[in-house]
Amino acid sequence: MNSGSVKHLAGQPFDRRDFLKVLGWSGAAVALSGCGNGSVEDGRETVVSYVEATDYMIPSISVYFNSTCAQCDAGCNITGRIREGRVLKLEGNPDSAINRGKTCGLGQAGVQHHYNPDRVREPLLRSGNSGEAITWEKAYALIAEKLNGVKGEEIAFLSGGVSGHLKVLLGNYLDSIGSKNHFVYEAIAPAVVRAANKKSYGVEMPRFNINKAKVVLSFGADFLGAWVSPVHFSQQYAQFRKGVNGQRGVLIQVESKMTLTGANADRWLVVRPGTEGILALGIIHALGAAGLALSGDVAAAVKGYDKARVSADTGVSVEQIDKIAAILKARTPSLVLAGSAAEGYAHGSQNAAAINLLNQVLGNVGKTVEAAAVVPFPQMTPTTGNTAALKTMNNGLAAGKFKVLFSYATNPVFTAPGAMKFKDNMARAGFKVAFAHYLDETALQADLVLPLDSALEDWGTQVPEYMAEGAQINIQQPLMEKLHANTDGKGTRGMGDILLALIKQRRADDYRKYDDYYAYLRAAVLQNKGALGGGVADDETFWNETLSKGIIKLAGATHALSGKASVAGLSLPAPAAIDAQYPLQLIPSVNASLRDGRHTNQPWLQESPDPLTTIVWDSWVEIHPKKAAELGIVEGDIVEVSGKNGSIKAQAYLFPGIHPDAVSIPLGRGHEALGRYAQGYGVNPFQILDAVYDKETGELALHETRVKVSKIGKRVIVVKDEGFAGGKQMGKKIAVRVSSDKVKLSGEV
Amino acid sequence: MSKRHLLALFSNFDEAEAAVRELRGLSVKGFNADKDMIVKSPIEHPEVEEFLGDKPVYVQWFTLGGALAGGLLAFFLISGAQANFFSQIKGGKPVVPFPPNFVLTYEMFILGGVYITVLGFLICAGLPARRSPLYSAKVSEDQIGILVQADEAASSTLKAIFTKHQALEIQEEAGK
Amino acid sequence: MKDIREDIAWAKINTDVLRSLENPRKLYWVILLIAIAMIGVAVGCEIYQYNMGMGVSDKNNSHVWGLYIATFIFWIGMSHSGTLLSAILHLMHADWRKPIYRFAEAMTTFSLMTAGLFVAVHLGRVWQIYYALPYPNGRGVWPNFQSPLLWDAMAIFTYLSSSILFLYVGMIPDLAICRDNMNPGWRKKLYTALSLGWEGTDRQWRNFRVTYLTIACFLIPLAVSVHSIVASDFAMSQQPGWHITSFPPYFVAGALYSGCAAIITLFIILRYVFKFEEYMTLPILKKIVRLTFAIAMVWTYLNLIEYATVWYGHDQASKDVLIQKATGVYAPFWWTMNFCGSIVPLIMFFRRFQTNIPVLFAVSLLLNLGMWLERWMIVAPTFSHGYYPWTWDSDQWPSLIQWGIVFGSFGWFTLLFMVFCKVFPSVSMYEVKEMVYHRSLATKKLEATGKLAAAGKGAH
Amino acid sequence: MSVSNLLENWSDVRHTHPVDDVPHTPYKWAMSIDLDACSGCNACSVACYAENNLAVVGKEKYEHGHSMHWMRIERYWDEDGREFPDQGAQFLPMMCQQCEAAPCETVCPVGATNHTPDGINSQIYNRCIGSRYCEANCPYKVRYFNWYDYPTTDNVWPAEMNQQLNPDVTVRGKGVMEKCTFCIQRVTVAKNNAKNEGRLVHDGDVQTACQQACPTSAIHFGNLVDPESKVYKQWQAQQVELDKDEQTKDKGTEEGGVSPEGEGKLRGYRVFEELRPYPSVMYLERVRESDI
């Protein structure tokens, strides 16, 4: 590749506004001044772009390329180690503000996404129950044919969260086919919290400064595990624990089922499921009682939430509420987080609002809750997924509205609640195209499956949803040649290339200058060189530098927070009465490694024990020992968990960290497809979820399913790392704990 | 002058003893009781050694040598090996640790002792031996045999002695 | 009752014993085939294990040793009585040893040969077993002499080769008898070669006596060292339940115990099969039984001492292992072991059972069952209840592959022993003659004091 | 092998380590792990799989205890019978403690495991015959045996997956023992680089895979005899000494111990110190707030 395409461009007359739109910079109303780039391992000649890889292919010498982790949406910057043309290991990029050189287990397993033996290798066209390998040419022609004469509103595009130039291209493509039906769906996104934040703070995701807080009170936000940007939060958490001048941060976690974050809390409080908001208001009440000045409307709103009532509703003791209030009052600033456990109810928005109110009352807004930097290019900012989109789309499918359906980076057949009957509804679409890495459940329902390059083979730009510090655009670049290269017009292709090819079917003139997605990206980046910090560097230098850094740091603007404590519309229902038929609340838990199940086919993650139960390769039903004793259940009993919308059977695990009136089953397992490492292991709790929605946002309330649990009379050995001593140390000094008042932290290094 | 072998078989041990004593007392030309007489028995008779006179046994010297050589070899071989190849610490113990080496020295002491004792036995007892010219399977059953070699001239005297002591059978080497 | 009648004709001894070498009955071949089939099972299991890896034996990362090591110790222990008792009794001029020591020594040798196989079977990479041998090599690479396993190897090698020499040297006069009585054929050639030209000359006997005595002297400390070194495999480690000072004597006692029980078993079988009632007499059986009883009590004492020291000591980890043995998943085996090892032998205290062959046969088998369980109970519980609670694992149960190989080892032992019985005299003829002779001398002494009438004076 | 060598170097081969011995120079690799920072997220463990070619054994073999996680995260609960674990759980990353006086080393019949001059407990795969005595004698049970031949087992490293294998690390076949090596391949590279530049390895030149991944930076690895290294400073600050079986600070106050009533306790400790393996990994106790 050379800069020929840009030169070529320069000679063309073009409409600047359209051109900006094509390349994704529209909305950049002002000329952006460059900002300084941090040095990325300067002087290490091995950090270069793969474009010139051959020069650096020295046997037995490793080379390192920077790219972006695509295992989740956090957008961690990674450095791949490549030897003899093979990517071997992913490490964090130390210059990233998000992950600062660190990775999580999920990120480490990125190579197994790439090397997975069950990847789709050729475009597959449905013929009966099997797929027939076809060429890309034929696939594109087929799409063009199927779209021919179909109205825009009859086309639906379902995708996971998208950002960067892929979002630009996708948006432009949908525009070109006249469709406005872009459904962005993420099964376990914090959508309710986003909406609540928007109301409370004026932004969907402010910056949470855990490291600056002296107390963190988290209502079910598993920020060390799977919430928003766990690697970033983990680093902040480590600083928070070290504290300032030896004053160590205190973490209080409130939830009905212990998460990884809960397991690390100084105080883990189990609450009756759904009463998180009540507790938040109760704490405000207690703070007021302890002398914190409350504004009149807040005081009025929490008036009814005296300790006794709150204690009765939530199950948290009065003393504990007092203690929390006391420590929150004494140690400022603090930080209150609303997480997935609080939002998963029909009144989830209210819960989140109440929790955010606590933050405001404590005066944390502006201190530990700050405005996040924003990438100033709206076309590229991430479209975050949610479940309301799925609902809309499902209704459309059920009504037979869509003739052509595209699906990318999401697996609704697996993740949609059983009550939605998504699979049946999907069958009503006339022609279904899935862009897929693997034949997952959704791809299996498609008529045409288009195989994608892995994240380690593909080009791209990505804008993280959660900005750690300044704004940044992440560069994704291939870390090695394609494993399943394009032979005979088959083989895998990048999503950008596919979209480019598809959009050329409609707007050939706008895009004919770009042979491929790489050329498009390069042209795009160079076009806005000035704004991206390129200064006066020539194109080639700037491009190579950008690739070698893997991050474009921007002096992005910040949206101001509108932090006004408002209690308007805040009303929390009383705790739900016990349902005699379905006495237990089902909590589908999110495991840091498996998330919504798209990574279940990565064997390292399957074999990486769940941190709390240490179970591997299977699903389980967490049940409190007290409840288990009541029901006569012991570890390993196969139990049937049945709700209104079906039942699943899994092994029971007696787990003390759960409310006795709740059971929990982890999400992510129970695949019927997705390859050898995923298929047939465990059960899928999505299947039995009731379709209950948050009243305000219309988001699916994941925690609102009520179930009953019964033994079926079979028992298995639970496959886990923990031995038969369980979590006991048997009086040995193995993992030791010390109380904070007994320890000298100030002298530590 | 050619010597001939005679083998007399006795079933009665006391008679055999008497015969041997008489032969030892005999002074005939061409017959030396110490050299020319071999007593064969089916079992180990400690008495035989008494009436045959003091004949030394040297096996125990082999034993001593073997045991000492085995022990010393073991200790120095092992310690030497450790000091070279294993000049690395293991488990924080000295590179040449005494307790393990003593155990092995002890075993090799015994091994050397037993092996060389058996070697000594074979040498001292002259085994494997060529079979003697006169042999009767009765000797391995229940009879005492006295094998003598003597000049032709002396043989009749010997025969007489055997007969006198109720030899059951006297075998004579065929003349040459 | 006398150990042996003094009026057995020496020629009859020869014929009686040599008859046991004659063509076997049909039953012999049947048993032999069964033994070979058992070996076949073990070989099949081993081939499978070799191809698949040790995992098929169902051990795991915290429980790395299993039945192979337990059975290895069992066979080592079994080997103890033969040679050790033979040597001790020889030094003490106990004549009643003479009819029984030959098969007991053979038992020693074959148990050792069986035990040795378990070392190989146990290894993850048996094809590299020679790494454990101290062979000189250009790179100066040696095994680790600090490892008790290496002491084991050295001790077993010494013991096996010394036992074979002891057995062989003691058998030379009998081989000469065989040579003298066999019709020409492969047997004749074999015995001629092996008897080394033995003719029972005074020189041969003189050196023989010293040699035999010397080897016997060496074998006593050797045998003691062998099993105390096996005990060191455990006692020298740092694991709770293993790191016990009394282990070496405890192991030696256990070894003697199981060896004696095995002698009783084989005594009864040989006596019956070869009709050796004249030689393997009930008074001799009674002596062995009393000895076994005594050893059983020593073992019981040492066993209790082990429990007592663990119980009384401050090492909570060891105590936990003991409690787990008595109450955990291994409890049925542990209690059976204590029952078989300490309660069952009490039967031998009663005079009327001391010569009751069916009872003794059953008892001897139970004792060995107890002793086998003892070895397993030493090895396994420490693994499933060691220092590190996280890795405690009670679900470890040996797979059929392990059981198959253990099972086959009995076939291997039976095969070796049965072949031995048909090729070599299982009763020492010359020594039985000595015994009869000593007996008659004693009678003669009594006679000389005028109590008995004249009998065949000095007759053989 | 020569006896003269033995006699000449007699004193060198007769000293006991690490007590009263000369310390390792110029390197003694050691670790410290802050349990207050450790969140139990398992990133270290997965990173170890990626770096060290650990086999994924699958559900069935995992059930039989054949897992290969060199670094395992243990999760402990309070044992005082409370209904809910309201102080959270206790996580402990446990891997080979690289003992200075390792119980596994003495017992190996073939000398496949040794103490290296830079203080690592090495494992020589091609020497190992699989007697498993080392694991039997390991108090921490952190050695992992190749119960099967994983390179040829279905779905362990099928086509393409095998391209991820780290060429710097041996792929182990059946019948050999393996364990955490402190990422010896990385240490070796760092040492070679430093040697080429005529210097010693600086702190930070080498990170173990677990340390590099750890999102909370709970793991520190470095040269314990380098006063500039973080690990040295941490051990110093915690008053943990390598060659002690009981730290002075843990003794009674009259013997120089730290009074729990005074300015507070130090958090550093080593697991099973009292068994005298002299482990090279120091853990820092997890802290729990007393005011809540």
Coordinates of N, CA and C in Angstrom, one line a residue, chain A residues 468-590:
Chain A
A468 N -11.4 6.4 29.5 CA -10.7 6.4 30.8 C -10.2 7.7 31.2
E469 N -9.5 8.4 30.2 CA -9.0 9.7 30.5 C -9.4 10.6 29.3
G470 N -8.4 11.0 28.5 CA -8.8 11.8 27.4 C -9.5 10.9 26.3
A471 N -10.0 11.5 25.3 CA -10.7 10.7 24.3 C -9.6 10.0 23.5
Q472 N -10.0 8.9 23.0 CA -9.1 8.1 22.2 C -9.8 7.3 21.2
I473 N -9.2 7.1 20.0 CA -9.7 6.2 19.0 C -8.7 5.0 19.0
N474 N -9.2 3.8 19.0 CA -8.3 2.6 19.0 C -8.1 2.1 17.6
I475 N -6.9 1.8 17.3 CA -6.6 1.2 16.0 C -6.6 -0.3 16.2
Q476 N -7.3 -1.0 15.3 CA -7.2 -2.4 15.2 C -6.5 -2.8 13.9
Q477 N -5.5 -3.6 14.0 CA -4.8 -4.0 12.8 C -4.4 -5.4 12.9
P478 N -4.2 -6.0 11.7 CA -4.0 -7.5 11.7 C -2.6 -7.7 12.5
L479 N -2.6 -8.8 13.2 CA -1.4 -9.2 13.9 C -0.8 -10.3 13.1
M480 N -1.5 -10.9 12.2 CA -0.8 -11.9 11.3 C -1.7 -12.0 10.1
E481 N -1.1 -12.8 9.1 CA -1.9 -13.1 7.9 C -3.2 -13.8 8.2
K482 N -4.1 -13.7 7.3 CA -5.3 -14.4 7.6 C -5.1 -15.9 7.6
L483 N -5.7 -16.6 8.6 CA -5.6 -18.0 8.7 C -6.3 -18.7 7.6
H484 N -7.4 -18.2 7.3 CA -8.3 -18.9 6.3 C -8.4 -17.9 5.1
A485 N -7.3 -17.9 4.3 CA -7.1 -16.8 3.4 C -8.1 -17.0 2.2
N486 N -8.2 -16.0 1.4 CA -9.2 -15.9 0.4 C -8.7 -16.7 -0.8
T487 N -9.0 -18.0 -0.8 CA -8.7 -18.8 -2.0 C -10.0 -19.1 -2.8
D488 N -9.9 -19.2 -4.0 CA -11.0 -19.5 -4.9 C -12.2 -18.5 -4.6
G489 N -11.8 -17.3 -4.2 CA -12.9 -16.4 -4.0 C -13.7 -16.8 -2.7
K490 N -13.2 -17.7 -1.9 CA -13.9 -18.0 -0.7 C -13.0 -17.4 0.5
G491 N -13.0 -18.1 1.6 CA -12.2 -17.6 2.7 C -12.9 -16.5 3.5
T492 N -12.2 -16.1 4.6 CA -12.8 -15.1 5.5 C -12.5 -13.7 5.0
R493 N -13.4 -12.8 5.3 CA -13.1 -11.4 5.0 C -13.5 -10.5 6.2
G494 N -12.9 -9.4 6.2 CA -13.1 -8.4 7.3 C -14.5 -7.8 7.1
M495 N -15.1 -7.4 8.2 CA -16.4 -6.8 8.1 C -16.4 -5.5 7.4
G496 N -15.3 -4.8 7.5 CA -15.2 -3.5 6.8 C -15.2 -3.8 5.3
D497 N -14.4 -4.8 4.9 CA -14.3 -5.1 3.5 C -15.7 -5.5 2.9
I498 N -16.4 -6.2 3.7 CA -17.7 -6.7 3.2 C -18.6 -5.5 3.1
L499 N -18.6 -4.6 4.1 CA -19.5 -3.5 4.0 C -19.1 -2.6 2.8
L500 N -17.8 -2.5 2.6 CA -17.4 -1.6 1.5 C -17.9 -2.2 0.2
A501 N -17.8 -3.6 0.1 CA -18.2 -4.2 -1.1 C -19.7 -4.0 -1.3
L502 N -20.4 -4.1 -0.2 CA -21.9 -4.0 -0.3 C -22.3 -2.6 -0.6
I503 N -21.6 -1.6 0.0 CA -22.0 -0.3 -0.3 C -21.6 0.1 -1.7
K504 N -20.6 -0.5 -2.2 CA -20.3 -0.2 -3.6 C -21.4 -0.6 -4.6
Q505 N -22.2 -1.6 -4.1 CA -23.3 -2.0 -4.9 C -24.3 -0.8 -5.1
R506 N -24.3 0.1 -4.2 CA -25.3 1.2 -4.2 C -24.6 2.5 -4.6
R507 N -23.5 2.7 -4.0 CA -22.8 4.0 -4.2 C -21.4 3.8 -4.7
A508 N -21.3 3.2 -5.8 CA -20.0 2.9 -6.4 C -19.1 4.1 -6.5
D509 N -19.7 5.2 -6.9 CA -18.9 6.4 -7.2 C -18.2 6.9 -5.9
D510 N -18.9 7.0 -4.8 CA -18.3 7.5 -3.6 C -17.2 6.6 -3.1
Y511 N -17.3 5.3 -3.4 CA -16.3 4.4 -2.7 C -15.3 3.7 -3.6
R512 N -15.5 4.0 -4.9 CA -14.6 3.3 -5.8 C -13.1 3.6 -5.6
K513 N -12.8 4.7 -5.0 CA -11.5 5.1 -4.7 C -10.8 4.1 -3.7
Y514 N -11.6 3.4 -3.0 CA -11.0 2.5 -1.9 C -11.1 1.1 -2.3
D515 N -9.9 0.6 -2.7 CA -9.9 -0.8 -3.1 C -10.4 -1.7 -2.0
D516 N -10.0 -1.4 -0.8 CA -10.4 -2.3 0.3 C -10.6 -1.4 1.6
Y517 N -10.9 -2.0 2.6 CA -11.2 -1.3 3.9 C -9.9 -0.7 4.4
Y518 N -8.8 -1.3 4.2 CA -7.5 -0.7 4.6 C -7.3 0.6 3.9
A519 N -7.5 0.6 2.6 CA -7.3 1.9 1.9 C -8.3 2.9 2.4
Y520 N -9.5 2.5 2.7 CA -10.5 3.4 3.2 C -10.1 4.0 4.5
L521 N -9.6 3.1 5.4 CA -9.2 3.6 6.7 C -8.1 4.5 6.7
R522 N -7.1 4.2 5.8 CA -5.9 5.0 5.7 C -6.3 6.3 5.2
A523 N -7.1 6.3 4.1 CA -7.5 7.6 3.6 C -8.2 8.4 4.6
A524 N -9.1 7.8 5.4 CA -9.8 8.5 6.4 C -9.0 9.1 7.4
V525 N -8.0 8.3 7.9 CA -7.2 8.8 9.0 C -6.3 10.0 8.5
L526 N -5.8 9.8 7.3 CA -4.9 10.8 6.8 C -5.6 12.1 6.4
Q527 N -6.9 11.9 6.0 CA -7.7 13.1 5.7 C -7.8 14.0 6.8
N528 N -7.9 13.4 8.0 CA -8.1 14.3 9.2 C -6.9 14.3 10.1
K529 N -5.8 14.2 9.4 CA -4.5 14.1 10.1 C -4.3 15.2 11.1
G530 N -4.7 16.4 10.7 CA -4.5 17.5 11.6 C -5.2 17.3 12.9
A531 N -6.4 16.9 12.8 CA -7.3 16.8 14.0 C -6.8 15.6 14.9
L532 N -6.1 14.7 14.2 CA -5.7 13.4 14.9 C -4.3 13.6 15.5
G533 N -3.8 14.7 15.4 CA -2.5 14.9 16.1 C -1.3 14.7 15.1
G534 N -1.6 14.7 13.8 CA -0.6 14.4 12.9 C 0.4 15.6 12.6
G535 N -0.1 16.8 12.9 CA 0.7 18.0 12.7 C 1.2 18.1 11.3
V536 N 2.5 18.3 11.2 CA 3.0 18.5 9.9 C 3.7 17.3 9.3
A537 N 3.6 16.2 10.0 CA 4.2 15.0 9.6 C 3.7 14.5 8.2
D538 N 4.5 14.0 7.4 CA 4.0 13.5 6.1 C 3.1 12.3 6.3
D539 N 2.3 12.0 5.3 CA 1.3 11.0 5.5 C 1.8 9.7 5.9
E540 N 2.9 9.3 5.2 CA 3.4 8.0 5.4 C 3.9 7.8 6.9
T541 N 4.6 8.8 7.3 CA 5.2 8.8 8.7 C 4.0 8.8 9.7
F542 N 3.0 9.6 9.5 CA 2.0 9.7 10.4 C 1.2 8.4 10.5
W543 N 0.9 7.8 9.3 CA 0.2 6.6 9.2 C 0.9 5.5 10.0
N544 N 2.2 5.4 9.7 CA 3.0 4.3 10.3 C 3.0 4.5 11.9
E545 N 3.2 5.8 12.2 CA 3.2 6.1 13.6 C 1.9 5.7 14.3
T546 N 0.8 6.0 13.6 CA -0.5 5.7 14.2 C -0.6 4.2 14.4
L547 N -0.2 3.5 13.4 CA -0.3 2.0 13.5 C 0.6 1.5 14.6
S548 N 1.8 2.1 14.7 CA 2.7 1.5 15.7 C 2.2 1.8 17.1
K549 N 1.5 2.9 17.2 CA 1.0 3.3 18.6 C -0.3 2.5 18.9
G550 N -1.1 2.3 17.9 CA -2.3 1.6 18.1 C -3.4 2.4 18.7
I551 N -3.1 3.6 19.1 CA -4.1 4.5 19.8 C -3.9 5.9 19.2
I552 N -5.0 6.5 18.9 CA -5.0 7.9 18.5 C -5.6 8.6 19.7
K553 N -4.8 9.4 20.4 CA -5.3 10.2 21.6 C -5.7 11.5 21.1
L554 N -6.9 11.9 21.6 CA -7.5 13.2 21.1 C -7.7 14.1 22.3
A555 N -7.6 15.4 22.0 CA -8.0 16.3 23.1 C -9.5 16.5 23.0
G556 N -10.2 15.5 23.4 CA -11.6 15.5 23.2 C -12.3 16.4 24.1
A557 N -13.4 16.9 23.7 CA -14.2 17.7 24.6 C -14.9 16.9 25.7
T558 N -15.3 17.5 26.7 CA -16.0 16.7 27.7 C -17.4 17.3 27.8
H559 N -18.4 16.5 27.9 CA -19.7 17.0 28.1 C -19.8 17.4 29.6
A560 N -20.3 18.5 29.8 CA -20.5 18.9 31.2 C -21.5 18.1 31.9
L561 N -21.3 17.8 33.2 CA -22.3 17.1 33.9 C -23.4 18.0 34.4
S562 N -24.6 17.6 34.3 CA -25.6 18.4 34.9 C -26.1 17.7 36.2
G563 N -25.3 17.9 37.2 CA -25.5 17.1 38.4 C -26.4 17.8 39.4
K564 N -27.7 17.6 39.1 CA -28.6 18.2 40.0 C -29.4 17.1 40.7
A565 N -29.4 17.1 42.0 CA -30.2 16.1 42.7 C -31.6 16.3 42.4
S566 N -32.2 15.3 41.8 CA -33.6 15.5 41.4 C -34.4 14.2 41.9
V567 N -35.5 14.5 42.5 CA -36.3 13.3 42.9 C -37.5 13.2 42.1
A568 N -37.6 14.0 41.1 CA -38.8 13.9 40.3 C -39.1 12.5 39.7
G569 N -40.2 12.1 39.9 CA -40.6 10.8 39.4 C -40.1 9.6 40.1
L570 N -39.4 9.8 41.2 CA -38.8 8.7 41.9 C -39.9 8.0 42.8
S571 N -40.1 6.8 42.4 CA -41.1 6.0 43.3 C -40.7 4.5 43.2
L572 N -40.5 4.0 44.4 CA -40.0 2.6 44.4 C -41.1 1.7 44.9
P573 N -41.4 0.6 44.3 CA -42.4 -0.3 44.8 C -41.9 -1.0 46.0
A574 N -42.9 -1.4 46.8 CA -42.5 -2.2 48.0 C -42.0 -3.6 47.5
P575 N -41.2 -4.2 48.3 CA -40.7 -5.5 47.8 C -41.8 -6.5 47.4
A576 N -41.5 -7.2 46.4 CA -42.6 -8.1 45.9 C -42.9 -9.1 46.9
A577 N -44.2 -9.5 46.9 CA -44.6 -10.5 47.9 C -44.2 -11.9 47.4
I578 N -44.0 -12.8 48.3 CA -43.6 -14.1 48.0 C -44.6 -14.8 47.1
D579 N -44.2 -15.3 46.0 CA -45.1 -16.0 45.1 C -45.1 -17.5 45.5
A580 N -46.2 -18.0 45.8 CA -46.2 -19.4 46.4 C -45.8 -20.4 45.3
Q581 N -46.2 -20.1 44.1 CA -45.9 -21.1 43.1 C -44.4 -21.1 42.7
Y582 N -43.9 -19.8 42.5 CA -42.5 -19.6 42.1 C -41.8 -18.8 43.2
P583 N -41.4 -19.5 44.2 CA -40.9 -18.7 45.4 C -39.6 -18.1 45.3
L584 N -38.8 -18.4 44.2 CA -37.4 -18.0 44.2 C -37.2 -17.0 43.0
Q585 N -36.3 -16.1 43.3 CA -35.9 -15.1 42.2 C -34.8 -15.7 41.5
L586 N -34.8 -15.8 40.2 CA -33.7 -16.3 39.4 C -32.8 -15.1 39.0
I587 N -31.5 -15.3 39.4 CA -30.5 -14.3 39.1 C -29.6 -14.8 38.0
P588 N -29.7 -14.4 36.8 CA -28.8 -14.9 35.8 C -27.5 -14.2 36.0
S589 N -26.4 -14.8 36.4 CA -25.2 -14.1 36.7 C -24.3 -14.0 35.5
V590 N -23.5 -13.0 35.5 CA -22.6 -12.7 34.4 C -21.2 -13.0 34.9

